[in-house]
mmCIF file of N, CA and C in Angstrom:
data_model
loop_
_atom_site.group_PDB
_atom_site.id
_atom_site.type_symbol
_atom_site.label_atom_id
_atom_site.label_comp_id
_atom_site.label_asym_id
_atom_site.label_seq_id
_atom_site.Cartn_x
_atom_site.Cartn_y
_atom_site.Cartn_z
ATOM 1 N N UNK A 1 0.714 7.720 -7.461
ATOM 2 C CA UNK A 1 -0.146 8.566 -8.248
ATOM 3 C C UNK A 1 -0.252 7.966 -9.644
ATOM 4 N N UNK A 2 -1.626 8.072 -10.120
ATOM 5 C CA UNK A 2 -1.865 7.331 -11.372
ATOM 6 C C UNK A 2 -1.511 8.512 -12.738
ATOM 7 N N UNK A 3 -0.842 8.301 -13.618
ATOM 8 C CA UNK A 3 -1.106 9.683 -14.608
ATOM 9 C C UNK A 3 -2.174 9.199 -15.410
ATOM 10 N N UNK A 4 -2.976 9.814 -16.000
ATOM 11 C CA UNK A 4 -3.798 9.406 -16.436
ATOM 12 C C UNK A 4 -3.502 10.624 -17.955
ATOM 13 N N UNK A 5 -3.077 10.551 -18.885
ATOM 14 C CA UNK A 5 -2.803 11.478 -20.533
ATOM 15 C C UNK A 5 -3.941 12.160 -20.436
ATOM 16 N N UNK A 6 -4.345 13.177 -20.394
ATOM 17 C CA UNK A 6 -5.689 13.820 -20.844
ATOM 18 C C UNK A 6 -5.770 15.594 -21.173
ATOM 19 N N UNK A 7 -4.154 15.740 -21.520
ATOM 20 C CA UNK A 7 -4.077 17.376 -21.388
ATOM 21 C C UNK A 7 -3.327 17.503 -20.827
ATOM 22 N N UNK A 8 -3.849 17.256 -19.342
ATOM 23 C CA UNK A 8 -3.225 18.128 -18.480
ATOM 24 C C UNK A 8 -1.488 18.776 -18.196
ATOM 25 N N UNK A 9 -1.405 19.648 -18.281
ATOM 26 C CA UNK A 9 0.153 20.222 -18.242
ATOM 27 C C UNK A 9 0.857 19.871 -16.998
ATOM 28 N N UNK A 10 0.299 19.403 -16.085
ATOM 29 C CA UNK A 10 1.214 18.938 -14.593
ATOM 30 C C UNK A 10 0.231 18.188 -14.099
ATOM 31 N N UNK A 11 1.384 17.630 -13.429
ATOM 32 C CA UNK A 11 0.943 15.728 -12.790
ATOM 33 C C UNK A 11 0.154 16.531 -11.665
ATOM 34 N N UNK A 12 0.467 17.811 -11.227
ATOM 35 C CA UNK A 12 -0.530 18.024 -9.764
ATOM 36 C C UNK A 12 -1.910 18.459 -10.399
ATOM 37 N N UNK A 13 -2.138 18.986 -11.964
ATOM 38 C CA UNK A 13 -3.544 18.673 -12.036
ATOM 39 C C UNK A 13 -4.665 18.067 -12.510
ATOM 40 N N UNK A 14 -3.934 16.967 -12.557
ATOM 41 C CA UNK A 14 -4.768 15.843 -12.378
ATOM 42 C C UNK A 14 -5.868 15.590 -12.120
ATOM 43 N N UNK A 15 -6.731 14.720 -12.281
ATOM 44 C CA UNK A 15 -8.661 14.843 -11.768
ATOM 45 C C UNK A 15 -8.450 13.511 -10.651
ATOM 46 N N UNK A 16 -7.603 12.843 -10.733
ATOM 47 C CA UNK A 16 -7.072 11.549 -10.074
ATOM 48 C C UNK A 16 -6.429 12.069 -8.792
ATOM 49 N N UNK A 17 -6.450 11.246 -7.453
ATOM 50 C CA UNK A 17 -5.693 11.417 -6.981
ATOM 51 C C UNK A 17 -4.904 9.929 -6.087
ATOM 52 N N UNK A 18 -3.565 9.984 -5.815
ATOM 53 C CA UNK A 18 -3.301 9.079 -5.426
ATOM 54 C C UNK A 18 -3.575 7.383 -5.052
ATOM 55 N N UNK A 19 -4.791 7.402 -4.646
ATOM 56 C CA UNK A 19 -5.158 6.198 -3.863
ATOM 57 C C UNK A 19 -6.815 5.423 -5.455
ATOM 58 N N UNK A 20 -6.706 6.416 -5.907
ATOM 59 C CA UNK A 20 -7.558 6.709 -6.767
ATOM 60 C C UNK A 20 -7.666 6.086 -8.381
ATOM 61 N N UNK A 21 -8.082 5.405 -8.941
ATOM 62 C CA UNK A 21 -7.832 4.866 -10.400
ATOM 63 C C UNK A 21 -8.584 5.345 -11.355
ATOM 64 N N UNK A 22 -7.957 6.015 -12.217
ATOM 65 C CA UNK A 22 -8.509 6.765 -13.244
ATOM 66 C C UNK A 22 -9.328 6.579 -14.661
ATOM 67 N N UNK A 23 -9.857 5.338 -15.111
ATOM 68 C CA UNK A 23 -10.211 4.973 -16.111
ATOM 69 C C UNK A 23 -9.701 5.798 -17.105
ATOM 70 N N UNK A 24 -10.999 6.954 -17.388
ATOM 71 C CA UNK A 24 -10.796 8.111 -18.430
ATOM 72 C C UNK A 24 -10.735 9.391 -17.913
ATOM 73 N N UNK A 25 -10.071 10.245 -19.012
ATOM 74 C CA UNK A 25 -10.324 11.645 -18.420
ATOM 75 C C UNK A 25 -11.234 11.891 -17.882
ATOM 76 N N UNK A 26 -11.375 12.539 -17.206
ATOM 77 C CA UNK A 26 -12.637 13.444 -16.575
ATOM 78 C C UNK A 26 -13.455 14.491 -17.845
ATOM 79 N N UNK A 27 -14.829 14.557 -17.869
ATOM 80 C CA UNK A 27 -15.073 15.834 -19.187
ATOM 81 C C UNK A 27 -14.556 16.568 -19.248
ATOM 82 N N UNK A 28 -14.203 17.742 -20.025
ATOM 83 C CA UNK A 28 -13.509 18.907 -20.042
ATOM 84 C C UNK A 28 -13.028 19.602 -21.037
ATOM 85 N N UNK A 29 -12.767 21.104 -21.286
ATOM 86 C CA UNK A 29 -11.873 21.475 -21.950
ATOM 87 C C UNK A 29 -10.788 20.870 -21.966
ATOM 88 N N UNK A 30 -9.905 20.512 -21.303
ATOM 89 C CA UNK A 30 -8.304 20.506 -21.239
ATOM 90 C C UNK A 30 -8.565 18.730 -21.929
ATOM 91 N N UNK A 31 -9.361 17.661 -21.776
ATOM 92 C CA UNK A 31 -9.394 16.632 -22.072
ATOM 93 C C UNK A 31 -8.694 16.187 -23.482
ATOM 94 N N UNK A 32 -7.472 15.400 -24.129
ATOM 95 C CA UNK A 32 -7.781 15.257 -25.057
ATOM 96 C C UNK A 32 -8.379 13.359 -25.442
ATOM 97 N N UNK A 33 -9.575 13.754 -26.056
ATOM 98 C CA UNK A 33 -9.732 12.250 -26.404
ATOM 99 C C UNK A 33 -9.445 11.791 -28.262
ATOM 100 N N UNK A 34 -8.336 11.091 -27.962
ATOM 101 C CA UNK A 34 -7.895 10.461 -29.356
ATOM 102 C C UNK A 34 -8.732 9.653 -29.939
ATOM 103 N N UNK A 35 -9.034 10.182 -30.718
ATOM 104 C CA UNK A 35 -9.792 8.475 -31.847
ATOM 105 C C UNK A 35 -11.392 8.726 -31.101
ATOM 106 N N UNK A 36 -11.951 9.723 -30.438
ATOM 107 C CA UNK A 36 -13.053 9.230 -30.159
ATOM 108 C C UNK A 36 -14.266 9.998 -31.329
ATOM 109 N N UNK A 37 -15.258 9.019 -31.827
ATOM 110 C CA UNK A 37 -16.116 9.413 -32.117
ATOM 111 C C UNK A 37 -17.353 8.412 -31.866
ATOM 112 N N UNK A 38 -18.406 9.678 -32.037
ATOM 113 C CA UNK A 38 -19.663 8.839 -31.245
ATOM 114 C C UNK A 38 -19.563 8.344 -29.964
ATOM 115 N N UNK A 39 -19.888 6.708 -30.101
ATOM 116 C CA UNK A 39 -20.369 6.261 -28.652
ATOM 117 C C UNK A 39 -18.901 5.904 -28.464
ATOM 118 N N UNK A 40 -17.496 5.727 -29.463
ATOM 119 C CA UNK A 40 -16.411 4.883 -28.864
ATOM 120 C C UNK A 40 -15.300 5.675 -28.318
ATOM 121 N N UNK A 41 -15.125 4.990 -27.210
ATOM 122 C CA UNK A 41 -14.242 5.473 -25.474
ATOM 123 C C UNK A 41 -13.327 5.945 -26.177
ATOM 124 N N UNK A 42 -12.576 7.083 -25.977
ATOM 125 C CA UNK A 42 -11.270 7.896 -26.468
ATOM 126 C C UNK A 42 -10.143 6.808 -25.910
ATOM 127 N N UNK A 43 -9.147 6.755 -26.315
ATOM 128 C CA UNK A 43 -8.084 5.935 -25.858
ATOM 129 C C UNK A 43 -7.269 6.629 -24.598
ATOM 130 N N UNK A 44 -6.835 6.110 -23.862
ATOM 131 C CA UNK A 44 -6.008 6.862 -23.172
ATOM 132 C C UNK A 44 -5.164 6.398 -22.451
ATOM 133 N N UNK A 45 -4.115 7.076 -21.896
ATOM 134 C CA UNK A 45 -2.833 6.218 -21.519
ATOM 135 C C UNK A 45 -2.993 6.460 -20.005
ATOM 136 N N UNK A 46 -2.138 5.615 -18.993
ATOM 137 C CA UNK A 46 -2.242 5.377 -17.635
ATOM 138 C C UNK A 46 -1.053 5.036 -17.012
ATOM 139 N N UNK A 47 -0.643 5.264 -16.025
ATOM 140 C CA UNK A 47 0.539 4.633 -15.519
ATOM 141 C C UNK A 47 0.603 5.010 -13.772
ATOM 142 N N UNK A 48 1.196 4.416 -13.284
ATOM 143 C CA UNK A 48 1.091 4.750 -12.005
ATOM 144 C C UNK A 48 2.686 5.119 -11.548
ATOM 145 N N UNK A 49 2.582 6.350 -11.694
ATOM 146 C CA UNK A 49 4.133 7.345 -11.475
ATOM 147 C C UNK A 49 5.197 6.725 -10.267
ATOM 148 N N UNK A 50 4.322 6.577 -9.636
ATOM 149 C CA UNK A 50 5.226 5.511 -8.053
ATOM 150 C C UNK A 50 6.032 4.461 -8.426
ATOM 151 N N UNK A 51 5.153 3.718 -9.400
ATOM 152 C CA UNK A 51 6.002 2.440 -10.018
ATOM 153 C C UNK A 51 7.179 2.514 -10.954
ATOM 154 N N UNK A 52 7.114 3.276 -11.642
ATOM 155 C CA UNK A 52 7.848 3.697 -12.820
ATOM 156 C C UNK A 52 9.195 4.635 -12.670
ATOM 157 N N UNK A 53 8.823 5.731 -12.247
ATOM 158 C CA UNK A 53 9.852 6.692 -11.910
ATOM 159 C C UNK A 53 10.417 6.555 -10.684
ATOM 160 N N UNK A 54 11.837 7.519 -10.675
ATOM 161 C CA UNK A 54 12.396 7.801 -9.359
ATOM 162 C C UNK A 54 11.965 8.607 -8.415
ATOM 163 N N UNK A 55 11.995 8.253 -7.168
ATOM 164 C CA UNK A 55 11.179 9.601 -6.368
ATOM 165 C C UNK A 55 11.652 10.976 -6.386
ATOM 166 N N UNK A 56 12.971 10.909 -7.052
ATOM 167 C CA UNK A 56 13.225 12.485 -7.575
ATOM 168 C C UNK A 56 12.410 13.132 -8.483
ATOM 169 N N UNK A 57 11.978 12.526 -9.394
ATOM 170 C CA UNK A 57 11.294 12.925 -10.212
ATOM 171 C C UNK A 57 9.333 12.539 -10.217
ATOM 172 N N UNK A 58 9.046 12.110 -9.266
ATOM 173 C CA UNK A 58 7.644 11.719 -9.373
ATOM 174 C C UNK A 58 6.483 12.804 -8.737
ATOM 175 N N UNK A 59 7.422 14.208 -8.817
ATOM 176 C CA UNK A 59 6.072 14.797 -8.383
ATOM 177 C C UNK A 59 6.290 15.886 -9.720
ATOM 178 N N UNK A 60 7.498 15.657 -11.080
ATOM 179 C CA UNK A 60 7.463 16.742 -11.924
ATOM 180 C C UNK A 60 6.562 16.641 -12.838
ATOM 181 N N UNK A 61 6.283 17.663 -13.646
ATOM 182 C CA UNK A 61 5.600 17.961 -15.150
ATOM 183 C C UNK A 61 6.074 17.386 -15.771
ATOM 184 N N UNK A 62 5.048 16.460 -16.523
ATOM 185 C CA UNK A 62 5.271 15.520 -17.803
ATOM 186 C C UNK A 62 6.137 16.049 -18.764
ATOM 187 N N UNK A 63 6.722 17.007 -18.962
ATOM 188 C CA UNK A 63 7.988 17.925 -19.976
ATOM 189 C C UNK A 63 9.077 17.558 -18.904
ATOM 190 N N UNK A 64 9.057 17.579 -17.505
ATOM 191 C CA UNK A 64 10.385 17.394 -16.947
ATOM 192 C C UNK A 64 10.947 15.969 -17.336
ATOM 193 N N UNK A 65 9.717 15.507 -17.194
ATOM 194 C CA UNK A 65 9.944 13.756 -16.672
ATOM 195 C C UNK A 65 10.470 13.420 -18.353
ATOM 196 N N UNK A 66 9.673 13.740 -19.563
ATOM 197 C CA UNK A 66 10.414 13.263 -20.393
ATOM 198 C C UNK A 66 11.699 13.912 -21.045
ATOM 199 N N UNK A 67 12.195 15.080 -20.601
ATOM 200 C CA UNK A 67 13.289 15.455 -20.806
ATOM 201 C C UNK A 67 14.594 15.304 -19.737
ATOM 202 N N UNK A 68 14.201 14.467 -18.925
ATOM 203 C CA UNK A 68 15.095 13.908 -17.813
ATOM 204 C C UNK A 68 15.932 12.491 -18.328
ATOM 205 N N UNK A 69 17.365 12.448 -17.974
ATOM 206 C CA UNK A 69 17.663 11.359 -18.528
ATOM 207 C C UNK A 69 16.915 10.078 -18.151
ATOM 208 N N UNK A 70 17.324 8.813 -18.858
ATOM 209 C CA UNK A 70 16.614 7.688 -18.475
ATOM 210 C C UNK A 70 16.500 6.822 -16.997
ATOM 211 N N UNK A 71 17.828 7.437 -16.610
ATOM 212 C CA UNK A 71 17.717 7.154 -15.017
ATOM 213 C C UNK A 71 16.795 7.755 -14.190
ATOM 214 N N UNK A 72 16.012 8.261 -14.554
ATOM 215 C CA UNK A 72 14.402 8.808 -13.934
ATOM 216 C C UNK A 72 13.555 7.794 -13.849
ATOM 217 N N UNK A 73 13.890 7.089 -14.847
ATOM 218 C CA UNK A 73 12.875 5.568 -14.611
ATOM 219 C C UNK A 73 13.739 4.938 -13.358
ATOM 220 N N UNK A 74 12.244 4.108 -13.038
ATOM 221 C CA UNK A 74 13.115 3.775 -11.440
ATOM 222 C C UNK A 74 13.328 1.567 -11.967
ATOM 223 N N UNK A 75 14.591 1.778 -11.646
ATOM 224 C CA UNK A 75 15.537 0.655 -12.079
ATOM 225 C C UNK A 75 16.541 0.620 -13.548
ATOM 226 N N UNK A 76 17.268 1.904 -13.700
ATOM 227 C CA UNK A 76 17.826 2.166 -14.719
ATOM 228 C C UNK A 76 18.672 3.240 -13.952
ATOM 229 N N UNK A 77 19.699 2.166 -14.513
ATOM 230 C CA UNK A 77 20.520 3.054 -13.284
ATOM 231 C C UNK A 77 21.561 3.871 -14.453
ATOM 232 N N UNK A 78 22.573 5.309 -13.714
ATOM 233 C CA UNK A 78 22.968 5.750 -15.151
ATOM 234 C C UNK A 78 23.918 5.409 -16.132
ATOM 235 N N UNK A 79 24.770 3.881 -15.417
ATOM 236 C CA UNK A 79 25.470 2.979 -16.245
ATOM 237 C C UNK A 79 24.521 2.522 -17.469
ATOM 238 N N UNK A 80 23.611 2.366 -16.607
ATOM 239 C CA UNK A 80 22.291 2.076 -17.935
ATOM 240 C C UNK A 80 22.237 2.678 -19.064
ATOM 241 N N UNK A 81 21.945 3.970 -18.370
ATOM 242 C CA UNK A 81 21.261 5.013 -19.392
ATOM 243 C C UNK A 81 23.103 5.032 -20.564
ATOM 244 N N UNK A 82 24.157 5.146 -19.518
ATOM 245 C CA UNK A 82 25.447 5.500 -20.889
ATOM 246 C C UNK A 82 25.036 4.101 -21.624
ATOM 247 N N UNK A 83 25.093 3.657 -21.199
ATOM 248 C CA UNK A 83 25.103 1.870 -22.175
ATOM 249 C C UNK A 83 24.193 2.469 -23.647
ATOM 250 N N UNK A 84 22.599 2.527 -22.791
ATOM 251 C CA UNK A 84 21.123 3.358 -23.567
ATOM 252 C C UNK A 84 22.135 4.166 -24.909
ATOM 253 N N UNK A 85 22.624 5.344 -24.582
ATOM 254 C CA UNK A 85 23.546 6.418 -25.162
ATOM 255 C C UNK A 85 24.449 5.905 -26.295
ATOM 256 N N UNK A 86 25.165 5.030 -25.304
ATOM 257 C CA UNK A 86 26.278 4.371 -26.688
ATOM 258 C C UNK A 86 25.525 3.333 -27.713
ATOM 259 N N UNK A 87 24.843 2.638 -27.581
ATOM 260 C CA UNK A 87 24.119 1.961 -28.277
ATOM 261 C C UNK A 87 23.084 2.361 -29.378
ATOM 262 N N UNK A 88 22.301 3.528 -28.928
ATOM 263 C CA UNK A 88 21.526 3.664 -29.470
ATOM 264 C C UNK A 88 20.838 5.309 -29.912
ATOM 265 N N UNK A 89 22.172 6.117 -29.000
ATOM 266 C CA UNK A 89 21.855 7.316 -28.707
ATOM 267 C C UNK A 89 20.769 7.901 -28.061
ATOM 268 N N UNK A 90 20.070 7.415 -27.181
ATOM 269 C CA UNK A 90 18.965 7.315 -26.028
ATOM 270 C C UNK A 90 19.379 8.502 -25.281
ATOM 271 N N UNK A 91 19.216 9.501 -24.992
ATOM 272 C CA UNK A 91 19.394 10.425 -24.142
ATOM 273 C C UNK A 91 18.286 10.637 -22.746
ATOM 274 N N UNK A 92 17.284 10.863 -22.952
ATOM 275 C CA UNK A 92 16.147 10.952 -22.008
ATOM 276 C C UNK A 92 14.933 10.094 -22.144
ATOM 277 N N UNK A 93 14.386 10.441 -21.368
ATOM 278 C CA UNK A 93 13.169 9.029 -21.215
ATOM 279 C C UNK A 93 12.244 9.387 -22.552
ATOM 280 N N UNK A 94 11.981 10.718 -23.199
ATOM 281 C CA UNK A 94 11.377 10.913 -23.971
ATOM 282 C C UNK A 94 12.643 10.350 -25.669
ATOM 283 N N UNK A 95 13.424 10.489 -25.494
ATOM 284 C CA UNK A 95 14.104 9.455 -26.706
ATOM 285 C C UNK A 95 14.029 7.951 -26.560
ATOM 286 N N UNK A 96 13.558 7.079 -25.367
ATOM 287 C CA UNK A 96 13.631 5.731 -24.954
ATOM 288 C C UNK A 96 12.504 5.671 -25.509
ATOM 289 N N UNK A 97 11.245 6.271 -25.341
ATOM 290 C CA UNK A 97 10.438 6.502 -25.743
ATOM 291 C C UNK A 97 9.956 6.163 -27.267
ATOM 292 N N UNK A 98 10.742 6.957 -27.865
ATOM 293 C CA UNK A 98 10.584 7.174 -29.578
ATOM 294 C C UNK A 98 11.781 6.484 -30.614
ATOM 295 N N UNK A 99 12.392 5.293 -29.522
ATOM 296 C CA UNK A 99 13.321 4.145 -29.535
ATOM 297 C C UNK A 99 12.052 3.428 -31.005
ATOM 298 N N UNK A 100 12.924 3.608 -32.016
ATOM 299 C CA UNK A 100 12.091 2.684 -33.221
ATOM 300 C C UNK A 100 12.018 1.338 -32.847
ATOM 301 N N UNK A 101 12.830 0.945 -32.066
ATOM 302 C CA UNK A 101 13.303 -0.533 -31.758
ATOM 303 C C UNK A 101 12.129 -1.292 -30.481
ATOM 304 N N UNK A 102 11.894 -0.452 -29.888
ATOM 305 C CA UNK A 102 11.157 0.218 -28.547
ATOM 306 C C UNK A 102 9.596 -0.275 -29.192
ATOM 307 N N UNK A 103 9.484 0.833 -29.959
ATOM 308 C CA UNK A 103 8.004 0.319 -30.757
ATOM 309 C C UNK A 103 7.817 -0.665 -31.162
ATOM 310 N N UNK A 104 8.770 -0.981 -32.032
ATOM 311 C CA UNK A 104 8.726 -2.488 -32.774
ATOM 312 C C UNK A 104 8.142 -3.307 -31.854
ATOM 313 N N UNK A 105 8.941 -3.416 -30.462
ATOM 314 C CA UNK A 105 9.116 -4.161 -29.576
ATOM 315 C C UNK A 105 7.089 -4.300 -29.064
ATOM 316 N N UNK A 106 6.955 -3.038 -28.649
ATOM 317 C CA UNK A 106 5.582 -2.903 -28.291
ATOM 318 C C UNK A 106 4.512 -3.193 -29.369
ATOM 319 N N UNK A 107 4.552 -2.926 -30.791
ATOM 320 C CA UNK A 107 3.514 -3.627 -31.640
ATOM 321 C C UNK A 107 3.966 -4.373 -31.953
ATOM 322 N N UNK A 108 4.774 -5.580 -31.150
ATOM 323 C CA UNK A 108 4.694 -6.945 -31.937
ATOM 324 C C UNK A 108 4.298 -7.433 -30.465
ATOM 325 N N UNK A 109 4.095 -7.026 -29.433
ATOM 326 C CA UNK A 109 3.703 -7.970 -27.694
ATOM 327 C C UNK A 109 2.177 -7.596 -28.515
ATOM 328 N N UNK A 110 1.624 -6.289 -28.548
ATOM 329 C CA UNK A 110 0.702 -5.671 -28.904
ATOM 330 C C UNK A 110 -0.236 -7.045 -29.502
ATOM 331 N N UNK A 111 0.317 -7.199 -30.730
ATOM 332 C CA UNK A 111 -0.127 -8.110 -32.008
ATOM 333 C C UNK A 111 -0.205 -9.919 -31.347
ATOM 334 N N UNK A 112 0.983 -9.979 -30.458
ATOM 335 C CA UNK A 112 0.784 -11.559 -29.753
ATOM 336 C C UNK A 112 -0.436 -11.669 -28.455
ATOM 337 N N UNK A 113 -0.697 -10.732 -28.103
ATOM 338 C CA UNK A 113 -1.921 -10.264 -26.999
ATOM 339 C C UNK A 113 -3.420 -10.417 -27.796
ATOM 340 N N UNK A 114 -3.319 -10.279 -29.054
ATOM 341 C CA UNK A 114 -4.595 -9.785 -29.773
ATOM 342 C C UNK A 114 -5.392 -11.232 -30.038
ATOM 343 N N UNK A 115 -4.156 -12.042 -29.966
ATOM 344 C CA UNK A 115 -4.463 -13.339 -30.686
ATOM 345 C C UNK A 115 -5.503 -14.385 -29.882
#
């Protein structure tokens, strides 16, 4: 299943389904589009939940999934996640997340991609 960011409060309601690739939200109330004005495409985030997460967790609400420890990601195992903890105080996927180090990491691939 693809998530596709657009609002929605649970992965089951989705405008996407499984087999399915989501570009952009679908129109809508519930849609949110960041940064869009005029003719330019709202940004939006994507991921394909199968790949990423554990199958324990790949059919929950985006609040479960990021308040679940990091061993929800699938290949992080929870030796991981204590390692994550002692190091850096990482608790759940939504603190791996908001990892300052994490970002760094992503706007500097970000910035070598642009080039």
């Amino acid at each position: 299943m693809w998530l596709v960011f657009s609002g929605y409060p649970s992965l089951r309601e989705l405008p996407c389904r499984p087999a399915q690739f989501c570009r952009r939200p679908r129109p809508g109330p519930a849609a949110v589009m960041a940064g869009e004005q005029g003719s330019q495409e709202a940004a939006v985030a994507q991921i394909d939940l199968d790949e990423v997460l554990d199958k324990a967790y790949a059919d929950k609400d985006l609040a479960t999934v990021l308040a679940a420890p990091v061993s929800a990601l699938k290949g992080v195992s929870d030796r991981d996640g204590e390692l994550l903890q002692e190091a850096f105080n990482v608790k759940t996927v939504a603190d791996l997340a908001n990892l300052k180090y994490a970002r760094w990491a992503q706007a500097l691939a970000a910035l070598g991609t642009s080039s």
